[in-house]
Each structure stands twice: as C-alpha cells, then as structure tokens.
CSV table of C-alpha atoms in Angstrom, one decimal:
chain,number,residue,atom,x,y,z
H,18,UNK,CA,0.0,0.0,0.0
H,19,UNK,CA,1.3,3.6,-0.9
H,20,UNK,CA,1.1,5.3,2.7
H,21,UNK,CA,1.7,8.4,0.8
H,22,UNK,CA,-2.1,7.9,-0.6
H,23,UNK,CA,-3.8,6.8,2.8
H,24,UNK,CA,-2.3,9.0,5.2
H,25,UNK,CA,-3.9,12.2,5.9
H,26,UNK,CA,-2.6,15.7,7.5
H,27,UNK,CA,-4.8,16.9,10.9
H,28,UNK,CA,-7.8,19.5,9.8
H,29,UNK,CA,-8.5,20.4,13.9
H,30,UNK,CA,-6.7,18.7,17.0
H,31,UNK,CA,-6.8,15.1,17.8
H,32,UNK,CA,-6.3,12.4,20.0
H,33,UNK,CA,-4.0,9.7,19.4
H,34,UNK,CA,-5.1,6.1,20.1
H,35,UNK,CA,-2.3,3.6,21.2
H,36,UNK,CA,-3.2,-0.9,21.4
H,37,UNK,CA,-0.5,-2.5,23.7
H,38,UNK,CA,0.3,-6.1,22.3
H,39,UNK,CA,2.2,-9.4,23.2
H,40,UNK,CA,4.5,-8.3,20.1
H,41,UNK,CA,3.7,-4.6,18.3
H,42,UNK,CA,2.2,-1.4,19.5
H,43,UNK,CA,-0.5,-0.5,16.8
H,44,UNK,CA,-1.1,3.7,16.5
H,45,UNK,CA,-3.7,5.7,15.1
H,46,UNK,CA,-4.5,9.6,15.1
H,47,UNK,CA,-8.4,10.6,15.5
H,48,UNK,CA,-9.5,14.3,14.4
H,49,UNK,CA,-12.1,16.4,16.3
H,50,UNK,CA,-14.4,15.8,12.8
H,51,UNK,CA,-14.2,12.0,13.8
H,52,UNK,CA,-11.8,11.2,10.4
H,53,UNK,CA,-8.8,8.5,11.1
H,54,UNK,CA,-5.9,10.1,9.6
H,55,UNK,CA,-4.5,6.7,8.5
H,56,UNK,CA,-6.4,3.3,7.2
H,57,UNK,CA,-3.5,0.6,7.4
H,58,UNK,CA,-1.6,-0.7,10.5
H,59,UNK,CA,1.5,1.0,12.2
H,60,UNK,CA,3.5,-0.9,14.2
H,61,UNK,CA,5.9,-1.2,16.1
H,62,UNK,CA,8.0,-3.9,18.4
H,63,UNK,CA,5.6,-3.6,21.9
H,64,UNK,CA,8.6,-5.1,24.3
H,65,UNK,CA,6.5,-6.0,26.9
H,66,UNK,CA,8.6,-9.1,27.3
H,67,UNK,CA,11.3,-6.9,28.6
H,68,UNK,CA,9.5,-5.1,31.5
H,69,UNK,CA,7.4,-2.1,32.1
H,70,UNK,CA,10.6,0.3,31.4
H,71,UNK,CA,10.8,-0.6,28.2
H,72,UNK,CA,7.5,-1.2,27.1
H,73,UNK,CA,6.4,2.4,28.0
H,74,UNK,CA,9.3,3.6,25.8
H,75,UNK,CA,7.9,1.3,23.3
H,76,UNK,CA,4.6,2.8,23.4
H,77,UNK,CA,6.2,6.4,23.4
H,78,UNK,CA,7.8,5.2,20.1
H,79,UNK,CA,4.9,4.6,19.3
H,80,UNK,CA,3.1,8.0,19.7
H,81,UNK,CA,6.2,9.7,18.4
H,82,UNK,CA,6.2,7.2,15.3
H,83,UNK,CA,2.1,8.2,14.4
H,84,UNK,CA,2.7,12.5,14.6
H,85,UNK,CA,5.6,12.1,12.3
H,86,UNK,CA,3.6,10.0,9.6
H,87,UNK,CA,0.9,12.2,9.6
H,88,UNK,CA,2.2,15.3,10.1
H,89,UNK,CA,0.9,16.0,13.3
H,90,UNK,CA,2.4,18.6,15.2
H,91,UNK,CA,2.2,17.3,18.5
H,92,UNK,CA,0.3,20.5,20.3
H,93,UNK,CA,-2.4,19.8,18.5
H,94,UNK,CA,-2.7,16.3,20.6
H,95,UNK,CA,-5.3,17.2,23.5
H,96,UNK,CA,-5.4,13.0,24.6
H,97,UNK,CA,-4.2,9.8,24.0
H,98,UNK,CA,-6.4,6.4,24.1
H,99,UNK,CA,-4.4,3.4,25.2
H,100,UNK,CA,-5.7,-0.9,25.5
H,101,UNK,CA,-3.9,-3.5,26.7
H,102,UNK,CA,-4.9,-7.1,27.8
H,103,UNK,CA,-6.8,-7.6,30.8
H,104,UNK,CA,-7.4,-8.0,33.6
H,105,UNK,CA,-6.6,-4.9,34.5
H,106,UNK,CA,-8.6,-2.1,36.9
H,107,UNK,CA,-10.4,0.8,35.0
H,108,UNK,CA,-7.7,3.4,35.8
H,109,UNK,CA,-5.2,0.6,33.6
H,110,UNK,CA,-3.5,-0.7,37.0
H,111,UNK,CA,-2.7,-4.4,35.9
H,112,UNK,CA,-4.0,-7.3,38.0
H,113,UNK,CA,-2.0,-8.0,41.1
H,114,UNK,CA,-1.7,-11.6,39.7
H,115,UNK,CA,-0.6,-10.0,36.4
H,116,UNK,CA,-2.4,-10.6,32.9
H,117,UNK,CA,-2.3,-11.9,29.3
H,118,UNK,CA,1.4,-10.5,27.9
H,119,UNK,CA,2.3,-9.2,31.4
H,120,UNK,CA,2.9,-12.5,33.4
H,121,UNK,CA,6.5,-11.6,34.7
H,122,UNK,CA,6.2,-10.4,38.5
H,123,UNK,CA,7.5,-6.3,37.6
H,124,UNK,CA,4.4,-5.9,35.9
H,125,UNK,CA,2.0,-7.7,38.5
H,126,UNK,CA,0.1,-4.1,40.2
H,127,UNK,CA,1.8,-1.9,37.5
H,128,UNK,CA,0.0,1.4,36.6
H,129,UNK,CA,0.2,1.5,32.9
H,130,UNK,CA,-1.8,4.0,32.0
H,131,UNK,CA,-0.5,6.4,34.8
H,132,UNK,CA,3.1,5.7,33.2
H,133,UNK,CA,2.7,6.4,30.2
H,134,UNK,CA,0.8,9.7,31.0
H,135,UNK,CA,3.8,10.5,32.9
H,136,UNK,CA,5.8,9.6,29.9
H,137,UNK,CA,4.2,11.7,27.5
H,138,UNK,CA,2.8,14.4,29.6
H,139,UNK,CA,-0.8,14.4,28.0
H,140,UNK,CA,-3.7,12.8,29.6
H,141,UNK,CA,-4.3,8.8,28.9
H,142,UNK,CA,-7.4,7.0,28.5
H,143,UNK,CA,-7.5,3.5,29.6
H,144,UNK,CA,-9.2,0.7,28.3
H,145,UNK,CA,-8.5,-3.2,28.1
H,146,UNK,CA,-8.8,-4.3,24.5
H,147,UNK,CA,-11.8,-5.9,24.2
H,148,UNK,CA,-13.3,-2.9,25.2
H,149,UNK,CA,-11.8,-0.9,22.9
H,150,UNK,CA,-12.4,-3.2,20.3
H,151,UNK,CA,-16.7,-3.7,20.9
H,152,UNK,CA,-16.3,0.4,21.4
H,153,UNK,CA,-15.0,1.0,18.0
H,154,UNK,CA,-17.3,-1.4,16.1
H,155,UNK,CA,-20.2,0.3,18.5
H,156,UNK,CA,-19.4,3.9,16.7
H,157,UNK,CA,-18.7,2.6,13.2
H,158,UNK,CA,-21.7,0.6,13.3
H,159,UNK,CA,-24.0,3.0,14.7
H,160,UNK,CA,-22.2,6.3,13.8
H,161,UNK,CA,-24.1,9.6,14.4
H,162,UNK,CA,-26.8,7.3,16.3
H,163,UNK,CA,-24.0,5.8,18.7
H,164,UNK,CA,-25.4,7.4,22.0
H,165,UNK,CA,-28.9,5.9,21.1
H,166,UNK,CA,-27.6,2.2,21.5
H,167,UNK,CA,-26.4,-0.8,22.8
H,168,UNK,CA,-24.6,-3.5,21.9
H,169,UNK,CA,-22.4,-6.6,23.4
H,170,UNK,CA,-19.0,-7.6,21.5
H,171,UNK,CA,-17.2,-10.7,21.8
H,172,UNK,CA,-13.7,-10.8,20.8
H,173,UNK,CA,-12.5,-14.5,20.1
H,174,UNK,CA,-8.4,-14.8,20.6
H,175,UNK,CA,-6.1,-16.6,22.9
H,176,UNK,CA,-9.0,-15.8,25.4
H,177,UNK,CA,-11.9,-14.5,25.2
H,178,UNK,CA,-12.5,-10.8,25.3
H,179,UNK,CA,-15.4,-8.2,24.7
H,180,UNK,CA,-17.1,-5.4,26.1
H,181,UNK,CA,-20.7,-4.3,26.9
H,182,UNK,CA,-21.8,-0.6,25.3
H,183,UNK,CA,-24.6,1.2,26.8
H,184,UNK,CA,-25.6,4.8,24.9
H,185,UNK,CA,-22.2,4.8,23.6
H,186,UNK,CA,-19.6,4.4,26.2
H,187,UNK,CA,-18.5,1.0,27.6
H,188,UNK,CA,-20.0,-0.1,31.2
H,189,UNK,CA,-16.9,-0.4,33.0
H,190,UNK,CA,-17.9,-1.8,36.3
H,191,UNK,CA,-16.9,-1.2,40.1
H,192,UNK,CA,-13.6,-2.5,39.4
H,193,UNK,CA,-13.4,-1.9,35.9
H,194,UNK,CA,-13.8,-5.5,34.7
H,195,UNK,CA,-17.5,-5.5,33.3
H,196,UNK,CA,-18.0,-6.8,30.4
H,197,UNK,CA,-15.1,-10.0,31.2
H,198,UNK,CA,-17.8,-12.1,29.0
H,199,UNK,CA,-15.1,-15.3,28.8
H,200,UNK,CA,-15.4,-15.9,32.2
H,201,UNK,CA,-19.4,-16.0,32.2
H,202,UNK,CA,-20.2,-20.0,32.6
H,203,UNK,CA,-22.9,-21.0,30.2
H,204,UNK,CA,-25.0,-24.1,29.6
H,205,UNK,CA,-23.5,-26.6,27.6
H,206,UNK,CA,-26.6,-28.6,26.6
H,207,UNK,CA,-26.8,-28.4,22.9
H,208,UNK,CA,-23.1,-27.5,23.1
H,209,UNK,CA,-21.0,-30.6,24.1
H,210,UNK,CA,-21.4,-34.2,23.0
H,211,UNK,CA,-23.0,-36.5,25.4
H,212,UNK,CA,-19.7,-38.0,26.0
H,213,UNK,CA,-17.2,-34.8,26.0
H,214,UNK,CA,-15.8,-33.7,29.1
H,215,UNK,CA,-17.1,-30.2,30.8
H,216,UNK,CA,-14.5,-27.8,29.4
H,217,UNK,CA,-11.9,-26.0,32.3
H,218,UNK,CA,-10.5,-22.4,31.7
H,219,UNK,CA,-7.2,-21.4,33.2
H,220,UNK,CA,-9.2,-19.2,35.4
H,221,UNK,CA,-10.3,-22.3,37.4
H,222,UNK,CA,-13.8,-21.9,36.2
H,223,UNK,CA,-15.8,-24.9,34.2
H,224,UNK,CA,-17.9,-24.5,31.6
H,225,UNK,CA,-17.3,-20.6,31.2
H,226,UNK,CA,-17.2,-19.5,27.1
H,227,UNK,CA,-13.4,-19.1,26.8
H,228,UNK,CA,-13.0,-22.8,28.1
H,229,UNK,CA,-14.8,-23.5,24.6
H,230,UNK,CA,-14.4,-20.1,22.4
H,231,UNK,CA,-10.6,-19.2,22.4
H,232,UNK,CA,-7.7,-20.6,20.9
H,233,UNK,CA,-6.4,-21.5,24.6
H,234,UNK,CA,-9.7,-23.4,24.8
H,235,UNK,CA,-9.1,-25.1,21.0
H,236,UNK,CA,-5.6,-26.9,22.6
H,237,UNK,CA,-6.7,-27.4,26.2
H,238,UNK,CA,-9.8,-29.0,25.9
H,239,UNK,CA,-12.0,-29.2,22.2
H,240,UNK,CA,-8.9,-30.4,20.2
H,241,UNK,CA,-7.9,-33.2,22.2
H,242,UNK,CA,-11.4,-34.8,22.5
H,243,UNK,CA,-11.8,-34.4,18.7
H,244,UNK,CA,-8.5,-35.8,17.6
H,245,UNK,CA,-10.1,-38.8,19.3
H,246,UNK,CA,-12.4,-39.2,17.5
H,247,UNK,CA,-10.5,-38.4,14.1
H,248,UNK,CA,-7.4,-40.4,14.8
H,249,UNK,CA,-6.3,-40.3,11.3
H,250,UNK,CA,-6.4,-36.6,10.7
H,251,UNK,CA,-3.3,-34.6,9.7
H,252,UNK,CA,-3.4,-33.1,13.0
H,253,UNK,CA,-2.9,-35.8,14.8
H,254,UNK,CA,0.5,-36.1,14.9
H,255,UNK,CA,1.5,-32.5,15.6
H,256,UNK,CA,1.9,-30.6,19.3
H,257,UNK,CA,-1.6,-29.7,20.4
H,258,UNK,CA,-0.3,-26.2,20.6
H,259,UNK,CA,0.7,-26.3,16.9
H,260,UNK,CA,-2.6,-28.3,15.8
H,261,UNK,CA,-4.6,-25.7,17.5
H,262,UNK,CA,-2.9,-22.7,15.8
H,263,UNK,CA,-3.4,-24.3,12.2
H,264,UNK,CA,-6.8,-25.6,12.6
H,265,UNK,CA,-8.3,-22.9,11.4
H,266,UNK,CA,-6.8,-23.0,8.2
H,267,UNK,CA,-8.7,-26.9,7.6
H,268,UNK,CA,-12.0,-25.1,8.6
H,269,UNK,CA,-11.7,-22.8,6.1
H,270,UNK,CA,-11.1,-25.6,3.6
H,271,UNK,CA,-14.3,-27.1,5.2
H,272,UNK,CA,-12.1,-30.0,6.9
H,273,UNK,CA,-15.3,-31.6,9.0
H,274,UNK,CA,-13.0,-31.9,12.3
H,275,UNK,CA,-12.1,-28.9,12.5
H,276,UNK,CA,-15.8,-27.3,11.3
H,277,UNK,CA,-17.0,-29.2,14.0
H,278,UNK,CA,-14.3,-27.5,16.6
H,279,UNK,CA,-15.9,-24.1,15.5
H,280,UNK,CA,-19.7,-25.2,15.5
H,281,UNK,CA,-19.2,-25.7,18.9
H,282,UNK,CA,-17.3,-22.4,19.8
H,283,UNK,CA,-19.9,-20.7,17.7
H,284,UNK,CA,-22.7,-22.1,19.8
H,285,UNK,CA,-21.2,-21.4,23.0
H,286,UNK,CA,-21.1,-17.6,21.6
H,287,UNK,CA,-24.6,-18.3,20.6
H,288,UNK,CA,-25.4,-19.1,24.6
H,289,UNK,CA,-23.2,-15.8,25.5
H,290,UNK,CA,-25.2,-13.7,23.6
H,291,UNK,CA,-28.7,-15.2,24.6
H,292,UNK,CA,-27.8,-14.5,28.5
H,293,UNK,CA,-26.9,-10.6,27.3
H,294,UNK,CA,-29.9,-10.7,25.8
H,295,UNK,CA,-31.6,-10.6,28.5
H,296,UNK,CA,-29.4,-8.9,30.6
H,297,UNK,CA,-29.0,-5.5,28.5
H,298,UNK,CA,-31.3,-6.6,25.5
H,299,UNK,CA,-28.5,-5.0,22.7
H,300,UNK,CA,-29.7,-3.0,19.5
H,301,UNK,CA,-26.2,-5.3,17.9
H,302,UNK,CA,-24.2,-8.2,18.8
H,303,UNK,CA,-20.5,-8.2,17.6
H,304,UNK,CA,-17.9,-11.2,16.8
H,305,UNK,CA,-14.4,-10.3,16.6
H,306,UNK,CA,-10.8,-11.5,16.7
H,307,UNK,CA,-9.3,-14.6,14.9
H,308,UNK,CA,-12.6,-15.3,13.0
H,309,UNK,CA,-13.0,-12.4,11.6
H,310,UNK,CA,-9.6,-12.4,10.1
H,311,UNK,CA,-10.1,-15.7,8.6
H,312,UNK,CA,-11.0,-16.5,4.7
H,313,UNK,CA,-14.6,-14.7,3.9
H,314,UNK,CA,-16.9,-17.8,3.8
H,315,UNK,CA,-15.8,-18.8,7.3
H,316,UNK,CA,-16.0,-16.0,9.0
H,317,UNK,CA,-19.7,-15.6,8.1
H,318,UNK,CA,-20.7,-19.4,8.3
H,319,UNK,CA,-19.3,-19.0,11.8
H,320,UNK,CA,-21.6,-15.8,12.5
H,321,UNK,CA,-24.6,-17.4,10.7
H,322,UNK,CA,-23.9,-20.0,13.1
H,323,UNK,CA,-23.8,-17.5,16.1
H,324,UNK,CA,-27.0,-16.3,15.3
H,325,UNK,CA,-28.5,-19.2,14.7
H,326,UNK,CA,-27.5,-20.4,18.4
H,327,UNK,CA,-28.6,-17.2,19.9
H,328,UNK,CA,-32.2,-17.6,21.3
H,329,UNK,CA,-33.9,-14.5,20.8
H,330,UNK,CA,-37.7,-13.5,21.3
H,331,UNK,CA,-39.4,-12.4,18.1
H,332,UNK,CA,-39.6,-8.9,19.4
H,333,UNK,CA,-35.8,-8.9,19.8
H,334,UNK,CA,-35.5,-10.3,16.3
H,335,UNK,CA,-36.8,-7.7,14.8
H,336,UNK,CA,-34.8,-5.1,15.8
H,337,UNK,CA,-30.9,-6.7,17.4
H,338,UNK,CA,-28.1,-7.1,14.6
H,339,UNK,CA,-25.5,-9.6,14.1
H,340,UNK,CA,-22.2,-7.9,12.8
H,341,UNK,CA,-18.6,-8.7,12.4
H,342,UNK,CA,-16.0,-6.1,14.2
H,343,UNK,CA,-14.4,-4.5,11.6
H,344,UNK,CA,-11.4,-3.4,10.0
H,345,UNK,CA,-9.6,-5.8,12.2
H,346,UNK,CA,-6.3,-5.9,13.4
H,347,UNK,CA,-6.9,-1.8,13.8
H,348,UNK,CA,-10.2,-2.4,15.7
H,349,UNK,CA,-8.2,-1.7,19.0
H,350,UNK,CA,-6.3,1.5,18.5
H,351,UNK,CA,-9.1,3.4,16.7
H,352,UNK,CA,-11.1,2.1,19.7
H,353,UNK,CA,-8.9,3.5,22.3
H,354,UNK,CA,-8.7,6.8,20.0
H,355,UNK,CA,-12.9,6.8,20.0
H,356,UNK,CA,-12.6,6.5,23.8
H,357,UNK,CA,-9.8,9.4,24.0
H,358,UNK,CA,-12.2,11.9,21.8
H,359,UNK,CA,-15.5,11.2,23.8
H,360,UNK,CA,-13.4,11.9,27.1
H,361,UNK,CA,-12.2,15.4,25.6
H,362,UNK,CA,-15.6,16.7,23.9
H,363,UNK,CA,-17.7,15.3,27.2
H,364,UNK,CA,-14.4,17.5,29.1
C-alpha cells in the first residue's frame, strides 16, 4: 500500500489512540471531525517481554512514530487512548496476579496508564482491548446514532474478550472488569457431546465460554477430544499447541474436524449472547478476533452459526443485529482513540 495515498494531515486537534500487544504497538491519530488520519496498521516492536521500562518507551515510540507519519504537530494532541490485555482495573493498573502478555512479577500491580501519562505528559485513557475493540465497532456501526444504543461484542483470541456498550460508552464496572464475557459460565446442553468432558478455563472456572471459544480453549480442551475421534487426521501427529494454531486454516477448507471444533465455539457464543440478551437486550451483537480475520466464507458461516445459536424473542429479532468487528487488526487503537475523543468533547 502507498502510505503516501492513505495518510492524511490533521484538519482540527486530535487524539491519538495507542493498542499494547504481546509483540507490536498499533497507533492511530483521531481528528475532532471524527476522520482516522491513517487506514492501514502501524506498528511497532511492543517489548512488553522486557518489563514495564521498556514497554512504556515502546509505546512512546509509538506516539512519536504516528505525529511524524501524519504530520501532526504534537500540540495539537489534547489526549491519547491506550488498551492493553486484561485483567486490569479501570484506571489501567494491571491485576496483582498479572495478565495476558504481562505475566513476569515487575508488571504484577503496575500502573500502565499512569506511566505512560507521565511519559508523555498528556492525559491517557484507559481501556482493556476488548473494550476498545466492541467500542470501535459500537461507533462505526451505529455512527451519528451511537449514544442511542447498545450493543455486546465478543472478541475470540487466545481468550476470550469483549465489552458491553450502553448509549455509547462502555460499562466499566466497580472495578473496571464488566464486560469480562469469557469468564461467564454457560450451559452446555446443545453445546458438548454426550460423551465430551465439561470444558476448564485457566481461570479455574468450568464451563465458562473461553474454556470453549478461544484458541487457549481449542488446545486445552475441544482439540484433544476431537482428535479422538479423528485419529487419522493430519493433525494428529502434531503438538496440540501447533494443531490448534493451524486448525483454522482446515476449517476454512471445510475440513469436518475442525468445522466441528468451530460449530461448537460458535454455539457457545450463541449461549453468550442469549444471556446478554436478556441482561441488557442490545440493538447489535458483535464477533471479533481470529474469525474475523479468517478466509470470507468462514467468517460468516461462523456468525450465521452465532446467530443461529442465539435464542432470541421475536420482538428482539426484529430489531438486534449480528455484525462482524471491523477493520480488524486496527479495531483496537481506533477504539482507544474513540474512547480518547469522547473523554475530551464530554471534558
């Protein structure tokens, strides 16, 4: 892609929208008009690996790295938007017992967010990145009618992520871990064959959704049940880790093992959404993550199968959407950036 062609120069100040990965830092700048001044990733090395030293200096590449490419002088910069993985509180301190990425003990009770403010001298807004991910497909779905609605996301990755959006903003919680959907346990009738063992999630919880709709929940507990039962599959012989990272790519060669792996993570979606639905009764119900990224007739035979597992009264029928997140691997920064801008205009 010719960045030349799809960067574009600030018209009005901005906020600057920063997702923290295991690997890269992705970066986005957000005008006061609501226009993303870029539409491809930029990236950089996250070195989170290396301590919370180093990944703040990462992520302050990172800001530097976006105001060059586009131009943006950086006092026109009245916020920056930041995710990470969870679990973290909702002023971005990470767990005690640290998190996805951050499992080495110097980042167990680290402020991130108050760092990195520190760092750059410009006010942070914190979110973990499933929220930021369910709050940028919120606004892009929705647009101008955001505020009006509602909507539930679940992001499917090495866990199992999302967020809950309520007139536009993300319902955060006491402790700021609302919307932790992959650690809601659901029922597994119509989920599970008679003979498959009740799924466990490294949480310690049983039958919750990540134990069955995550890649962590693919190797751990689907994969190894299935290969059973397919003994002579290509899969068989390979490290469950391996086997679960390339099973995807059978699925979307309609391999029946591996569509049947992903009928059941869509179902227990399916059950996810049919407890939100009645919980918050959403105008839209998102998928995200891995999915999405996967070869078109996949990703929306596994969201046909979402919504076909999602037990809905008429009334809501007539009204909810099913919709994939979109533009991707981006879906987190521009989140975090929507987050930054409603912080500034609300003041």
């Amino acid at each position: 892609m010719d960045q030349a062609e799809s960067v574009r120069t600030p018209s009005s100040w901005v906020v600057v929208g920063l997702d923290n990965g295991g690997t890269s830092n992705n970066a986005t700048v957000l005008d006061a008009t609501g226009q993303f001044l870029v539409d491809h990733l930029v990236e950089n090395p996250s070195r989170v690996l290396d301590g919370p030293e180093s990944a703040v200096e990462a992520l302050a590449d990172a800001f530097t790295g976006i105001l060059e490419l586009t131009r943006t002088p950086r006092s026109l910069v009245r916020a920056v938007g930041l995710d990470t993985p969870g679990p973290a509180s909702a002023n971005g301190v990470i767990s005690s017992k640290g998190a996805t990425n951050f499992n080495h003990v110097s980042w167990h009770g680290f402020d991130i967010r108050g760092a990195l403010e520190a760092r750059l001298g410009l006010p942070v807004v914190y979110n973990n990145d499933g929220n930021a991910a369910a709050l940028y497909a919120h606004h892009q779905h929705f647009g101008a009618a955001a505020a009006a609605n509602s909507s539930v996301s679940a992001i499917v990755g090495t866990g199992l992520g999302g967020g809950v959006v309520e007139a536009g903003a993300v319902i955060r919680g006491a402790a700021g871990m609302a919307g932790e959907l992959g650690h809601v346990q659901i029922p597994l009738h119509g989920v599970l064959e008679n003979d498959q063992p009740v799924p466990r999630c490294n949480c310690g919880f049983e039958g919750d959704v990540e134990s069955v709709a995550s890649l962590t929940g693919i190797k751990n507990n689907l994969l190894p049940y299935w290969l059973a039962r397919f003994p002579e599959h290509q899969l068989a012989g390979e490290p469950i880790g391996a086997a679960a990272k390339a099973l995807r790519g059978y699925a979307e060669k309609d391999d029946p093992m591996a569509l049947a792996v992903f009928a059941q993570q869509a179902k227990a979606i399916g059950k996810l959404f049919t407890i939100a639905a009645n919980f918050t009764d959403p105008a839209a119900y998102f998928l995200g993550g891995g999915v999405v990224e996967a070869a078109p007739h996949f990703r929306q035979w596994f969201l046909n199968t979402v919504r076909e597992s999602t037990d809905l009264r008429d009334e809501q029928k007539a009204v909810a959407t099913f919709a994939l997140v979109p533009d991707r691997d981006m879906a987190g920064s521009r989140g975090a950036a929507v987050a930054a801008l409603n912080t500034v205009i609300v003041g």
